[in-house]
Amino acid sequence: MLEIKDLHVHYGGIHALKGISLTVPEGKIVTLIGANGAGKSTTLRAICGLVKPTSGSIVFCGENLVGEKTTTIIKKGITMVPEGRRVFPDLTVHENLILGAYARQDHQAIEEDIKQVNTLFPRLLERRDQLAGTLSGGEQQMLAVGRALMSRPRLLMMDEPSLGLAPVLVQDIFQIIRRINNDGMTILLIEQNAKAALELADYGYVLETGSVALAGTGKDLLADDRVRKVYLGES
Amino acid sequence: MTRKNNYLYTLMAVAALAVVVAWAQTGLFGLLSPWDAYTVRIMNLCAINIGLGLALNLVNGFTGQFSLGHAGFMAIGAYTVALLAMSPAVKQMNFFMVPLIAPFDKIQISFWAGILWGGLLSAFFGFLIGAPVLRLRGDYLAIATLGFAEIIRVVIINVKGLTNGALGLKGIPVYTNLWWTTAYAGLTVLLMVRLIKSSYGRALKAIREDEIAAQAMGIDVFYHKMLAFVLAAFIAGVGGGLQASLIGSIDPAMYKLPLTFQILLMVVLGGMGSITGTVIAATIVTALMEILRFVESPLTLGAIHLPGIPGMRMVVFSLLLIVVTLFYSHGLMGDKEFSWDLLFSRRTKQGVTQ
């Protein structure tokens, strides 16, 4: 579904991505793991068109994404749950959800999708008219995911959904990701919580300082010695 | 409370306002206006300031882009209206140093067309200046827009053949009356309410809250900022034109930063992002501007004699601003809005409990 080939990104003089290639097959969960500064978020930002790649190709369902505007890319069916949730704090939960469907024109279907999101996250229905900034961290993460689903994406990209959440909530979030995936959603997941991410994912890539160090199925990577030492903290 | 009732209340309020305006402006059914010309003039200023305040709130409050270029747009509107609506004879009297360039020395068009041109030209300049400066954020945007307003003022001082330079323009025909100003304020309120409730309004607020997230939702951030900026420039241009035709004379010194600050004061006092707040604060501040004139006149308290200090009013407003930001950090209204439901909420609640 998504094919990235030899992607290079520079921030000023810094060479942030040094030729990354990866594939996200339809209906699968693919995860990118790696330490801070490995280039995980940059990869997502490049796919979304928020940063311009220096070279390389990004192809989504046969269409080239490099050089397209973010607005166009989102209309093609890619949505990102940004790092740190980034809900709109002074808008209500309901308004946040409606904004998620901003790129869509089918108003009746939007109402139905809000109902669907509310069944997925009953909490959000309870808090419908509350300002998003007053929600707890876990609820905000639910809202961020719900908001992303409102655009009816074909590919959902999540940037560290477990960041700053209590361990119990992290489990919840990963269960939700699993559920959304079971409904047929393709997911590209970025995580620092390598163990949880690899257990969940069909396929994983380990990034190190801007390039792919290892790739394999989630199980293979979990069993890999280097991954165990560096990312899972085992000796 | 049904939606139909709310429409009815709104219609009734508009009708009541129209009666008041008619009474104040020309008298009603033989009853003379209960207010003197001075009071009516303040009412006019209130209405103009409501429109100007809402325009600034659209950019600063709803879209979250701190712009200080309001005086510049008002100047463009004011000079356009003056040059288009003055008769050739009055123009000749004004331009005794440097003659007015053709074709402006001969033409005179109707007031409403002049107002429209003032708004459109201001919007055009908003578009020109917006393209580069709206890429800036926060303080940098404020500085750039402030610079723009100053450039407009300096250009007006120096293009003597078009603007009469520092001498300004006198004898602008006074067409502005309560009908004009109330319609201006009313239409601006209506436009703002419709805009803010639409998906455009939600997009503007999303940009204010979090630009990156807004972009990730597929909102074209730059387009929406531009839309708000150009619309605000149009409203400010029209307001500047109405004000020029109310006062009857303009000069470049009027359009300095304090003018923008005065409008900004209304927006901040009322609440950034509240239409209701701006309407209330614009009315209060405009009225206070007149009521507080006594603090600038010489004062004798028993044996102590205080000479009049010009500018004391602004000290009072500064104190007011400090007090309001300390105790109501989001302004009088925050981002809340007036609604009939809110006004009658007590009755509705009782209805629910019964």
XYZ file of C-alpha atoms in Angstrom, chain A residues 45 48-50 69-71 74-75 78-80 82 85-91 95-96 98-103 131 147-148 151, chain B residues 196-224 330 335-336:
64
model
C 6.514 13.912 8.575
C 2.595 13.647 5.325
C 4.385 16.290 3.313
C 5.286 18.302 6.414
C 0.819 19.413 -0.293
C -0.260 18.009 3.075
C -3.886 18.812 2.256
C -4.661 13.731 3.542
C -7.383 13.675 0.902
C -3.420 9.108 4.955
C -3.954 10.465 8.458
C -1.487 11.025 11.236
C 0.627 13.445 15.896
C -1.680 13.906 20.950
C -2.082 17.546 19.945
C -5.830 17.784 20.403
C -7.284 21.306 20.114
C -7.438 22.204 23.825
C -9.973 25.058 23.779
C -12.402 23.288 21.477
C -15.611 20.016 17.623
C -12.322 18.138 17.646
C -15.717 17.277 13.389
C -12.382 18.897 12.551
C -10.980 15.429 11.950
C -13.426 15.112 9.056
C -12.410 18.487 7.664
C -11.185 17.141 4.334
C -13.089 21.199 26.330
C -10.204 12.449 15.393
C -7.835 10.690 13.011
C -11.106 11.365 8.112
C -17.433 31.303 13.170
C -20.203 28.701 13.136
C -19.180 27.431 9.693
C -16.444 24.938 8.949
C -14.220 27.921 8.069
C -14.628 29.181 11.626
C -13.722 25.796 13.069
C -10.667 25.694 10.841
C -9.601 29.170 12.017
C -9.931 28.119 15.660
C -8.012 24.912 14.951
C -5.177 27.003 13.491
C -5.187 29.144 16.634
C -5.063 26.073 18.873
C -2.402 24.059 17.097
C -1.113 24.858 13.660
C 0.658 21.523 13.121
C -2.358 19.494 14.178
C -4.595 21.663 12.005
C -2.337 20.925 9.074
C -2.451 17.229 9.888
C -6.271 17.429 9.680
C -5.921 18.583 6.083
C -6.640 22.244 6.772
C -4.854 24.586 4.364
C -3.364 26.767 7.092
C -2.037 29.540 4.886
C -5.249 29.871 2.875
C -7.342 30.225 6.013
C -9.453 35.743 29.237
C -14.580 32.858 24.431
C -18.216 32.590 25.462
